[in-house]
Tab-separated table of C-alpha atoms in Angstrom:
chain	number	residue	atom	x	y	z
Z	1	MET	CA	-26.652	-6.175	14.523
Z	2	ASN	CA	-29.185	-4.131	12.570
Z	3	ARG	CA	-27.705	-2.473	9.503
Z	4	PRO	CA	-29.305	-0.753	6.517
Z	5	LEU	CA	-29.636	-2.911	3.433
Z	6	GLN	CA	-26.909	-2.318	0.873
Z	7	ARG	CA	-28.638	-1.435	-2.415
Z	8	VAL	CA	-26.855	-3.072	-5.332
Z	9	ALA	CA	-27.043	-2.411	-9.069
Z	10	VAL	CA	-25.895	-5.478	-10.999
Z	11	LEU	CA	-24.852	-4.335	-14.465
Z	12	GLY	CA	-24.453	-7.396	-16.651
Z	13	ALA	CA	-26.800	-9.518	-14.551
Z	14	THR	CA	-27.275	-12.401	-16.989
Z	15	GLY	CA	-23.570	-13.203	-17.495
Z	16	SER	CA	-21.642	-15.570	-15.266
Z	17	ILE	CA	-20.457	-12.835	-12.876
Z	18	GLY	CA	-23.955	-11.366	-12.620
Z	19	VAL	CA	-25.525	-14.757	-11.959
Z	20	ASN	CA	-22.961	-15.537	-9.252
Z	21	THR	CA	-23.473	-12.097	-7.700
Z	22	LEU	CA	-27.195	-12.712	-7.419
Z	23	ASP	CA	-26.511	-16.131	-5.908
Z	24	VAL	CA	-24.446	-14.507	-3.128
Z	25	ILE	CA	-27.017	-11.743	-2.611
Z	26	ALA	CA	-29.825	-14.311	-2.309
Z	27	ARG	CA	-27.935	-15.926	0.582
Z	28	HIS	CA	-27.979	-12.656	2.562
Z	29	PRO	CA	-31.407	-10.992	2.293
Z	30	ASP	CA	-30.672	-9.213	5.581
Z	31	ARG	CA	-27.674	-7.410	4.059
Z	32	PHE	CA	-28.320	-6.785	0.367
Z	33	GLU	CA	-31.149	-5.517	-1.795
Z	34	VAL	CA	-31.175	-5.649	-5.599
Z	35	PHE	CA	-31.948	-2.132	-6.794
Z	36	ALA	CA	-31.309	-2.553	-10.526
Z	37	LEU	CA	-30.449	-5.282	-13.014
Z	38	SER	CA	-29.224	-4.940	-16.585
Z	39	ALA	CA	-28.682	-7.084	-19.661
Z	40	ALA	CA	-28.162	-6.524	-23.366
Z	41	ARG	CA	-30.754	-8.794	-25.034
Z	42	SER	CA	-31.365	-11.780	-22.714
Z	43	VAL	CA	-35.040	-11.113	-22.057
Z	44	ASP	CA	-35.973	-14.543	-20.687
Z	45	LYS	CA	-33.090	-14.676	-18.221
Z	46	LEU	CA	-33.517	-11.108	-16.979
Z	47	ALA	CA	-37.273	-11.607	-16.625
Z	48	ARG	CA	-36.680	-14.606	-14.347
Z	49	GLN	CA	-34.183	-12.602	-12.293
Z	50	CYS	CA	-36.650	-9.725	-11.964
Z	51	GLU	CA	-39.338	-12.169	-10.850
Z	52	GLN	CA	-37.039	-13.479	-8.112
Z	53	PHE	CA	-35.410	-10.238	-6.897
Z	54	LYS	CA	-38.050	-7.617	-7.786
Z	55	PRO	CA	-35.621	-4.764	-8.495
Z	56	ARG	CA	-36.750	-1.156	-8.736
Z	57	TYR	CA	-35.293	-0.910	-12.251
Z	58	ALA	CA	-34.324	-3.202	-15.105
Z	59	VAL	CA	-32.229	-1.987	-18.036
Z	60	MET	CA	-31.960	-3.529	-21.500
Z	61	THR	CA	-29.423	-1.865	-23.765
Z	62	ASP	CA	-31.348	-3.180	-26.796
Z	63	GLU	CA	-34.554	-1.144	-27.135
Z	64	SER	CA	-36.688	-3.867	-28.733
Z	65	ALA	CA	-35.618	-6.235	-25.955
Z	66	ALA	CA	-36.610	-3.576	-23.411
Z	67	ARG	CA	-40.114	-3.395	-24.867
Z	68	GLU	CA	-40.423	-7.169	-24.742
Z	69	LEU	CA	-39.177	-7.257	-21.129
Z	70	ALA	CA	-41.583	-4.508	-20.054
Z	71	ALA	CA	-44.530	-6.464	-21.472
Z	72	ARG	CA	-43.326	-9.645	-19.786
Z	73	LEU	CA	-42.915	-8.020	-16.367
Z	74	ALA	CA	-46.292	-6.314	-16.641
Z	75	SER	CA	-47.885	-9.712	-17.261
Z	76	TYR	CA	-46.241	-10.899	-14.031
Z	77	GLY	CA	-47.701	-7.940	-12.164
Z	78	LEU	CA	-44.246	-6.641	-11.228
Z	79	GLN	CA	-43.668	-2.953	-10.513
Z	80	THR	CA	-40.100	-3.006	-11.914
Z	81	ARG	CA	-39.548	-0.064	-14.251
Z	82	VAL	CA	-37.822	-0.992	-17.507
Z	83	LEU	CA	-35.340	1.442	-19.067
Z	84	ALA	CA	-33.591	1.180	-22.435
Z	85	GLY	CA	-30.275	2.158	-23.967
Z	86	PRO	CA	-26.668	2.714	-22.824
Z	87	SER	CA	-27.546	5.996	-21.092
Z	88	ALA	CA	-29.811	4.080	-18.702
Z	89	LEU	CA	-26.786	2.076	-17.533
Z	90	VAL	CA	-25.071	5.331	-16.596
Z	91	ASP	CA	-28.234	6.482	-14.789
Z	92	MET	CA	-28.247	3.310	-12.668
Z	93	ALA	CA	-24.502	3.457	-11.964
Z	94	GLU	CA	-24.768	6.969	-10.534
Z	95	HIS	CA	-28.282	6.720	-9.037
Z	96	PRO	CA	-28.285	8.405	-5.624
Z	97	GLU	CA	-30.048	5.449	-3.969
Z	98	VAL	CA	-27.470	2.890	-5.184
Z	99	ASP	CA	-24.748	1.974	-2.697
Z	100	SER	CA	-22.817	-0.614	-4.706
Z	101	VAL	CA	-22.374	-1.249	-8.414
Z	102	MET	CA	-21.345	-4.644	-9.728
Z	103	ALA	CA	-19.680	-3.728	-13.032
Z	104	ALA	CA	-19.905	-7.001	-14.956
Z	105	ILE	CA	-20.643	-5.808	-18.488
Z	106	VAL	CA	-18.149	-7.383	-20.863
Z	107	GLY	CA	-16.142	-5.158	-23.185
Z	108	ALA	CA	-15.878	-1.445	-23.811
Z	109	ALA	CA	-19.685	-1.232	-23.539
Z	110	GLY	CA	-19.258	-1.193	-19.760
Z	111	LEU	CA	-16.770	1.676	-19.646
Z	112	ALA	CA	-19.172	4.632	-19.426
Z	113	SER	CA	-21.166	3.134	-16.535
Z	114	CYS	CA	-17.949	2.267	-14.666
Z	115	LEU	CA	-16.769	5.860	-15.001
Z	116	ALA	CA	-20.151	7.113	-13.827
Z	117	ALA	CA	-20.072	4.908	-10.722
Z	118	ALA	CA	-16.518	6.040	-9.962
Z	119	ARG	CA	-17.382	9.734	-10.291
Z	120	ALA	CA	-20.465	9.233	-8.114
Z	121	GLY	CA	-18.345	7.763	-5.308
Z	122	LYS	CA	-19.960	4.323	-5.258
Z	123	ARG	CA	-18.613	1.079	-3.879
Z	124	LEU	CA	-17.529	-0.222	-7.273
Z	125	LEU	CA	-17.139	-3.973	-7.606
Z	126	LEU	CA	-15.060	-4.150	-10.747
Z	127	ALA	CA	-15.400	-7.251	-12.898
Z	128	ASN	CA	-15.123	-5.279	-16.144
Z	129	LYS	CA	-11.498	-5.468	-17.303
Z	130	GLU	CA	-11.974	-2.727	-19.849
Z	131	ALA	CA	-12.492	0.012	-17.254
Z	132	LEU	CA	-8.805	-0.373	-16.404
Z	133	VAL	CA	-7.360	-1.755	-19.636
Z	134	VAL	CA	-9.117	0.862	-21.766
Z	135	GLY	CA	-9.732	3.601	-19.194
Z	136	GLY	CA	-6.342	3.337	-17.498
Z	137	GLU	CA	-5.304	6.495	-15.696
Z	138	LEU	CA	-8.487	8.316	-16.798
Z	139	PHE	CA	-10.551	5.765	-14.881
Z	140	MET	CA	-8.294	5.749	-11.821
Z	141	ARG	CA	-8.438	9.535	-11.689
Z	142	ALA	CA	-12.255	9.332	-11.664
Z	143	VAL	CA	-12.049	6.862	-8.758
Z	144	ARG	CA	-9.808	9.204	-6.773
Z	145	GLU	CA	-11.746	12.372	-7.514
Z	146	GLY	CA	-15.138	10.764	-6.898
Z	147	GLY	CA	-14.036	9.108	-3.671
Z	148	ALA	CA	-15.217	5.705	-4.884
Z	149	ARG	CA	-14.262	2.495	-3.094
Z	150	LEU	CA	-12.796	0.271	-5.821
Z	151	LEU	CA	-12.911	-3.456	-5.066
Z	152	PRO	CA	-11.555	-5.814	-7.742
Z	153	ILE	CA	-13.648	-8.893	-8.501
Z	154	ASP	CA	-11.320	-10.793	-10.846
Z	155	SER	CA	-10.102	-13.696	-8.731
Z	156	GLU	CA	-6.467	-12.698	-9.313
Z	157	HIS	CA	-6.867	-9.037	-8.412
Z	158	SER	CA	-9.078	-9.814	-5.443
Z	159	ALA	CA	-6.350	-12.188	-4.243
Z	160	ILE	CA	-3.713	-9.478	-4.633
Z	161	PHE	CA	-5.902	-6.953	-2.826
Z	162	GLN	CA	-6.399	-9.404	0.044
Z	163	SER	CA	-2.623	-10.056	0.218
Z	164	LEU	CA	-1.474	-6.407	0.212
Z	165	PRO	CA	-1.100	-4.198	3.295
Z	166	GLU	CA	-4.303	-2.389	4.255
Z	167	ASP	CA	-2.721	1.040	3.731
Z	168	PRO	CA	-2.183	1.649	-0.024
Z	169	SER	CA	0.340	4.399	0.738
Z	170	THR	CA	2.760	1.680	1.940
Z	171	TRP	CA	2.519	-0.603	-1.102
Z	172	ASP	CA	5.411	0.890	-3.043
Z	173	ALA	CA	7.819	0.792	-0.095
Z	174	ARG	CA	6.870	-2.607	1.307
Z	175	VAL	CA	6.151	-4.682	-1.799
Z	176	GLU	CA	8.838	-6.156	-4.061
Z	177	LYS	CA	6.521	-7.538	-6.734
Z	178	ILE	CA	3.077	-8.883	-7.525
Z	179	ILE	CA	2.814	-12.427	-8.896
Z	180	LEU	CA	-0.304	-13.293	-10.870
Z	181	THR	CA	-1.051	-16.977	-11.294
Z	182	ALA	CA	-2.393	-18.455	-14.533
Z	183	SER	CA	-3.875	-21.882	-15.106
Z	184	GLY	CA	-2.406	-22.139	-18.594
Z	185	GLY	CA	-5.849	-22.970	-19.961
Z	186	PRO	CA	-6.686	-26.029	-22.066
Z	187	PHE	CA	-3.523	-25.876	-24.243
Z	188	ARG	CA	-0.827	-25.626	-21.560
Z	189	ARG	CA	1.068	-28.640	-22.910
Z	190	ARG	CA	-0.146	-28.621	-26.513
Z	191	ASP	CA	2.424	-28.491	-29.311
Z	192	PRO	CA	2.556	-24.812	-30.383
Z	193	ALA	CA	2.720	-25.869	-34.038
Z	194	SER	CA	-0.683	-27.542	-33.700
Z	195	LEU	CA	-2.501	-24.462	-32.365
Z	196	ARG	CA	-3.549	-23.484	-35.893
Z	197	GLU	CA	-5.919	-26.495	-35.781
Z	198	VAL	CA	-7.741	-25.474	-32.577
Z	199	THR	CA	-11.546	-25.197	-32.884
Z	200	PRO	CA	-13.751	-22.745	-30.956
Z	201	GLU	CA	-15.266	-25.661	-29.036
Z	202	GLN	CA	-11.817	-26.757	-27.856
Z	203	ALA	CA	-10.793	-23.209	-26.952
Z	204	VAL	CA	-13.802	-22.539	-24.713
Z	205	ALA	CA	-13.399	-25.789	-22.727
Z	206	HIS	CA	-11.492	-24.418	-19.724
Z	207	PRO	CA	-10.183	-27.112	-17.348
Z	208	ASN	CA	-10.913	-25.237	-14.091
Z	209	TRP	CA	-13.337	-22.340	-14.553
Z	210	VAL	CA	-16.833	-22.005	-16.026
Z	211	MET	CA	-16.754	-18.724	-17.981
Z	212	GLY	CA	-18.200	-17.008	-21.038
Z	213	ARG	CA	-16.915	-17.862	-24.519
Z	214	LYS	CA	-14.808	-14.730	-25.021
Z	215	ILE	CA	-12.945	-14.898	-21.724
Z	216	SER	CA	-12.472	-18.660	-22.178
Z	217	VAL	CA	-10.719	-18.027	-25.498
Z	218	ASP	CA	-8.630	-15.328	-23.785
Z	219	SER	CA	-7.605	-17.913	-21.197
Z	220	ALA	CA	-6.634	-20.339	-23.950
Z	221	THR	CA	-4.363	-17.702	-25.569
Z	222	MET	CA	-3.386	-16.259	-22.151
Z	223	MET	CA	-4.469	-12.835	-23.380
Z	224	ASN	CA	-6.641	-12.798	-20.284
Z	225	LYS	CA	-3.431	-12.753	-18.238
Z	226	ALA	CA	-2.003	-9.971	-20.415
Z	227	LEU	CA	-5.100	-7.902	-19.681
Z	228	GLU	CA	-4.833	-8.764	-15.969
Z	229	VAL	CA	-1.214	-7.564	-15.881
Z	230	ILE	CA	-2.419	-4.244	-17.320
Z	231	GLU	CA	-5.221	-4.104	-14.756
Z	232	ALA	CA	-2.781	-4.764	-11.926
Z	233	ARG	CA	-0.542	-1.946	-13.120
Z	234	PHE	CA	-3.344	0.595	-12.779
Z	235	LEU	CA	-5.051	-0.923	-9.735
Z	236	PHE	CA	-1.999	-1.238	-7.523
Z	237	GLY	CA	0.319	1.432	-8.923
Z	238	LEU	CA	3.453	-0.703	-9.252
Z	239	GLY	CA	5.584	-0.448	-12.397
Z	240	PRO	CA	5.369	-3.135	-15.099
Z	241	GLU	CA	8.789	-4.487	-14.087
Z	242	ARG	CA	7.287	-5.430	-10.687
Z	243	LEU	CA	4.502	-7.542	-12.198
Z	244	GLU	CA	5.125	-11.220	-12.866
Z	245	VAL	CA	3.118	-14.197	-14.125
Z	246	VAL	CA	3.617	-17.826	-13.119
Z	247	ILE	CA	1.613	-20.801	-14.384
Z	248	HIS	CA	-0.193	-22.699	-11.628
Z	249	PRO	CA	-2.399	-25.329	-13.314
Z	250	GLN	CA	-4.524	-26.194	-10.268
Z	251	SER	CA	-5.932	-22.628	-9.817
Z	252	VAL	CA	-5.810	-22.931	-6.025
Z	253	ILE	CA	-3.464	-20.002	-5.345
Z	254	HIS	CA	-5.157	-17.113	-7.104
Z	255	SER	CA	-2.228	-14.679	-6.864
Z	256	MET	CA	0.611	-13.658	-4.554
Z	257	VAL	CA	2.482	-10.643	-3.215
Z	258	GLN	CA	6.224	-10.822	-2.535
Z	259	TYR	CA	7.446	-8.350	0.057
Z	260	ARG	CA	10.843	-6.631	0.345
Z	261	ASP	CA	12.014	-9.220	2.872
Z	262	THR	CA	11.160	-11.994	0.314
Z	263	SER	CA	8.145	-13.164	2.326
Z	264	VAL	CA	5.263	-14.178	0.057
Z	265	VAL	CA	1.611	-13.729	1.006
Z	266	ALA	CA	-0.904	-15.655	-1.106
Z	267	GLN	CA	-4.673	-16.069	-1.221
Z	268	LEU	CA	-5.984	-19.594	-1.727
Z	269	GLY	CA	-9.474	-20.815	-2.505
Z	270	THR	CA	-11.572	-23.063	-4.689
Z	271	PRO	CA	-12.006	-21.815	-8.294
Z	272	ASP	CA	-15.422	-20.271	-7.636
Z	273	MET	CA	-16.160	-16.634	-8.492
Z	274	ARG	CA	-18.590	-16.359	-5.595
Z	275	VAL	CA	-15.586	-16.050	-3.256
Z	276	PRO	CA	-14.223	-12.711	-4.604
Z	277	ILE	CA	-17.797	-11.512	-5.201
Z	278	ALA	CA	-18.769	-12.132	-1.575
Z	279	TYR	CA	-15.560	-10.441	-0.435
Z	280	GLY	CA	-16.315	-7.363	-2.531
Z	281	LEU	CA	-19.936	-7.135	-1.440
Z	282	ALA	CA	-19.198	-7.451	2.279
Z	283	TRP	CA	-15.743	-5.808	2.551
Z	284	PRO	CA	-14.230	-5.221	5.079
Z	285	GLU	CA	-16.346	-7.969	6.621
Z	286	ARG	CA	-16.672	-11.494	5.256
Z	287	VAL	CA	-19.847	-13.463	4.590
Z	288	ALA	CA	-20.704	-16.949	3.352
Z	289	SER	CA	-20.202	-17.219	-0.405
Z	290	GLY	CA	-21.723	-20.620	-1.100
Z	291	ALA	CA	-18.396	-21.957	-2.405
Z	292	GLN	CA	-16.925	-25.207	-1.166
Z	293	ALA	CA	-14.002	-24.974	1.245
Z	294	LEU	CA	-10.591	-26.217	0.162
Z	295	ASP	CA	-9.841	-29.855	0.936
Z	296	PHE	CA	-6.156	-29.709	1.838
Z	297	ARG	CA	-5.867	-33.486	1.571
Z	298	ALA	CA	-6.310	-33.055	-2.190
Z	299	LEU	CA	-3.658	-30.342	-2.582
Z	300	ALA	CA	-0.518	-32.475	-2.634
Z	301	ASP	CA	-0.353	-31.977	-6.406
Z	302	MET	CA	0.105	-28.179	-6.470
Z	303	SER	CA	2.716	-27.127	-9.038
Z	304	PHE	CA	4.169	-24.066	-10.750
Z	305	GLU	CA	5.752	-23.475	-14.148
Z	306	ALA	CA	7.839	-20.511	-15.264
Z	307	LEU	CA	6.958	-18.833	-18.528
Z	308	ASP	CA	10.416	-19.718	-19.824
Z	309	ALA	CA	9.701	-23.439	-19.388
Z	310	HIS	CA	7.922	-25.963	-21.618
Z	311	GLY	CA	7.721	-23.644	-24.637
Z	312	HIS	CA	5.169	-21.358	-22.964
Z	313	ARG	CA	6.454	-18.158	-24.589
Z	314	GLU	CA	6.003	-19.714	-28.028
Z	315	ARG	CA	2.640	-21.182	-27.035
Z	316	PHE	CA	1.343	-17.913	-25.541
Z	317	PRO	CA	2.990	-15.064	-27.513
Z	318	GLY	CA	0.234	-12.591	-26.663
Z	319	LEU	CA	1.182	-12.412	-22.983
Z	320	ALA	CA	4.286	-10.309	-23.665
Z	321	LEU	CA	2.110	-7.631	-25.305
Z	322	ALA	CA	0.985	-6.502	-21.836
Z	323	TRP	CA	4.408	-5.156	-20.883
Z	324	GLU	CA	4.973	-3.721	-24.368
Z	325	ALA	CA	1.640	-1.870	-24.269
Z	326	LEU	CA	2.269	-0.531	-20.767
Z	327	ARG	CA	5.611	0.942	-21.862
Z	328	ALA	CA	4.081	2.510	-24.998
Z	329	PRO	CA	2.144	5.839	-25.149
Z	330	GLY	CA	-1.040	6.088	-23.081
Z	331	GLY	CA	-3.997	4.477	-24.813
Z	332	THR	CA	-1.981	1.626	-26.330
Z	333	THR	CA	-3.581	-0.783	-23.871
Z	334	ALA	CA	-6.985	0.306	-25.216
Z	335	VAL	CA	-5.824	-0.481	-28.763
Z	336	LEU	CA	-4.664	-3.947	-27.661
Z	337	ASN	CA	-7.956	-4.649	-25.915
Z	338	ALA	CA	-10.070	-3.585	-28.901
Z	339	ALA	CA	-7.950	-5.617	-31.327
Z	340	ASN	CA	-8.243	-8.702	-29.147
Z	341	GLU	CA	-12.035	-8.415	-28.853
Z	342	VAL	CA	-12.359	-8.239	-32.627
Z	343	ALA	CA	-9.865	-11.053	-33.178
Z	344	VAL	CA	-11.525	-13.397	-30.675
Z	345	GLN	CA	-14.947	-12.800	-32.205
Z	346	ALA	CA	-13.539	-13.460	-35.679
Z	347	PHE	CA	-12.122	-16.756	-34.401
Z	348	LEU	CA	-15.406	-17.736	-32.745
Z	349	ASP	CA	-17.197	-16.905	-36.004
Z	350	GLY	CA	-14.844	-19.179	-37.919
Z	351	ALA	CA	-13.287	-16.331	-39.916
Z	352	ILE	CA	-9.685	-16.756	-38.688
Z	353	ARG	CA	-7.623	-19.500	-37.092
Z	354	PHE	CA	-6.841	-19.642	-33.370
Z	355	ASP	CA	-3.162	-18.795	-33.934
Z	356	GLN	CA	-4.151	-15.764	-36.022
Z	357	ILE	CA	-5.684	-13.988	-32.999
Z	358	HIS	CA	-2.177	-12.903	-32.014
Z	359	HIS	CA	-1.376	-11.755	-35.543
Z	360	VAL	CA	-4.480	-9.556	-35.634
Z	361	ASN	CA	-3.417	-8.006	-32.327
Z	362	LEU	CA	0.108	-7.353	-33.600
Z	363	ALA	CA	-1.097	-5.867	-36.885
Z	364	THR	CA	-3.496	-3.534	-35.071
Z	365	LEU	CA	-0.822	-2.292	-32.670
Z	366	GLU	CA	1.356	-1.499	-35.683
Z	367	ALA	CA	-1.482	0.231	-37.575
Z	368	VAL	CA	-2.921	2.397	-34.776
Z	369	THR	CA	-0.840	4.913	-32.832
Z	370	ALA	CA	-2.210	5.975	-29.440
Z	371	SER	CA	-1.704	9.515	-28.177
Z	372	ASN	CA	-2.659	9.721	-24.487
Z	373	PRO	CA	-6.464	10.137	-24.770
Z	374	ALA	CA	-7.667	12.512	-22.055
Z	375	THR	CA	-11.460	12.102	-22.241
Z	376	LEU	CA	-13.989	9.297	-22.604
Z	377	ASP	CA	-14.857	10.498	-26.111
Z	378	GLU	CA	-11.190	10.334	-27.131
Z	379	LEU	CA	-10.896	6.843	-25.653
Z	380	LEU	CA	-13.991	5.649	-27.495
Z	381	ALA	CA	-12.712	7.161	-30.743
Z	382	LEU	CA	-9.411	5.322	-30.287
Z	383	ASP	CA	-11.316	2.132	-29.480
Z	384	ALA	CA	-13.370	2.494	-32.683
Z	385	GLN	CA	-10.250	3.164	-34.757
Z	386	ALA	CA	-8.562	0.069	-33.342
Z	387	ARG	CA	-11.632	-2.092	-33.967
Z	388	ALA	CA	-11.792	-0.957	-37.574
Z	389	ALA	CA	-8.109	-1.743	-38.085
Z	390	ALA	CA	-8.465	-5.141	-36.397
Z	391	GLY	CA	-11.523	-5.957	-38.480
Z	392	GLU	CA	-9.635	-5.141	-41.675
Z	393	SER	CA	-6.690	-7.256	-40.526
Z	394	ALA	CA	-8.978	-10.204	-39.715
Z	395	ARG	CA	-10.667	-9.932	-43.127
Z	396	ARG	CA	-7.301	-10.019	-44.909
Z	397	MET	CA	-6.295	-13.117	-42.948
Z	398	SER	CA	-9.614	-14.873	-43.560
Z	399	HIS	CA	-8.992	-14.602	-47.306
């Protein structure tokens, strides 16, 4: 069947999600065309991607890096136009010739382009947690008003989306609860008292997934699951009391939906991000992702652990902050996210201990009061205020 090529802007192309997205796209040259790529400062990596995919545009948020990339691409004889600065990300997200936007920029830096894609009615493949955790109802309103098609790329939220009824208007009536699975990370059975001794190298060594350093630390503290609970609240519209987390160390079941009749529908797959990426790119169809199929002969060992077991609540105290933030005034989830970004970076820089990440988050939530921000500028101001408070808290602890 002949179909027009789907033009894709990959924002955050040099990170793990961006790289996996381009891997899936390369497998289907008859379906997808790379229209734009972006990175912050990774000139060498983005130059190689431009050489392979020959996009119309390349964006570097760092202006000196953009100049270096432009010179490099010119020496290759490529016609790719290089743009610079955060505003160029917004331009690509809302460009009239772009069909789909892969939103894979880590942190609050990706929020403006996510909002732009939503307002422009794009197919928005959302791998940026902050659009929902920070943007919350403001972002979801932009999705509704712009008529965007929002497709979650996090493995957990993609699994939930695949397990829910097709008609979102029936979710509230038919669904009892959503169950997000968590691997438990590298410290699932570690003595909580010993977590103060954890090094950055130990924290980023995830047993199942290959991810960036920040999200790997979040997995080790289970703050990644706290953020995913917040995402699920806004994505699927169910109250916090209908969101649950269970530890599933093998990462085979990516999440589940329990219906009113107690039936449970789950999505299973190998721990490979190309699976939810391929699903988002091709939805409602399905295409080859490049991931290995499950070998059911090796699945006899699947297990589950409740959060109340094995000292998990003491080991992962940050997880409970998700429900607390969701029940607090609007914008509190943005404060939590900003605090955690600052705290994780301070830990990676050697300024605070691993167990102090949670204390920075708590101190910031106590210091900064959210008040239902109604615009992007108000959200960014709240984000900046929270980062400043978290930075001050981390400095006090480092001394």
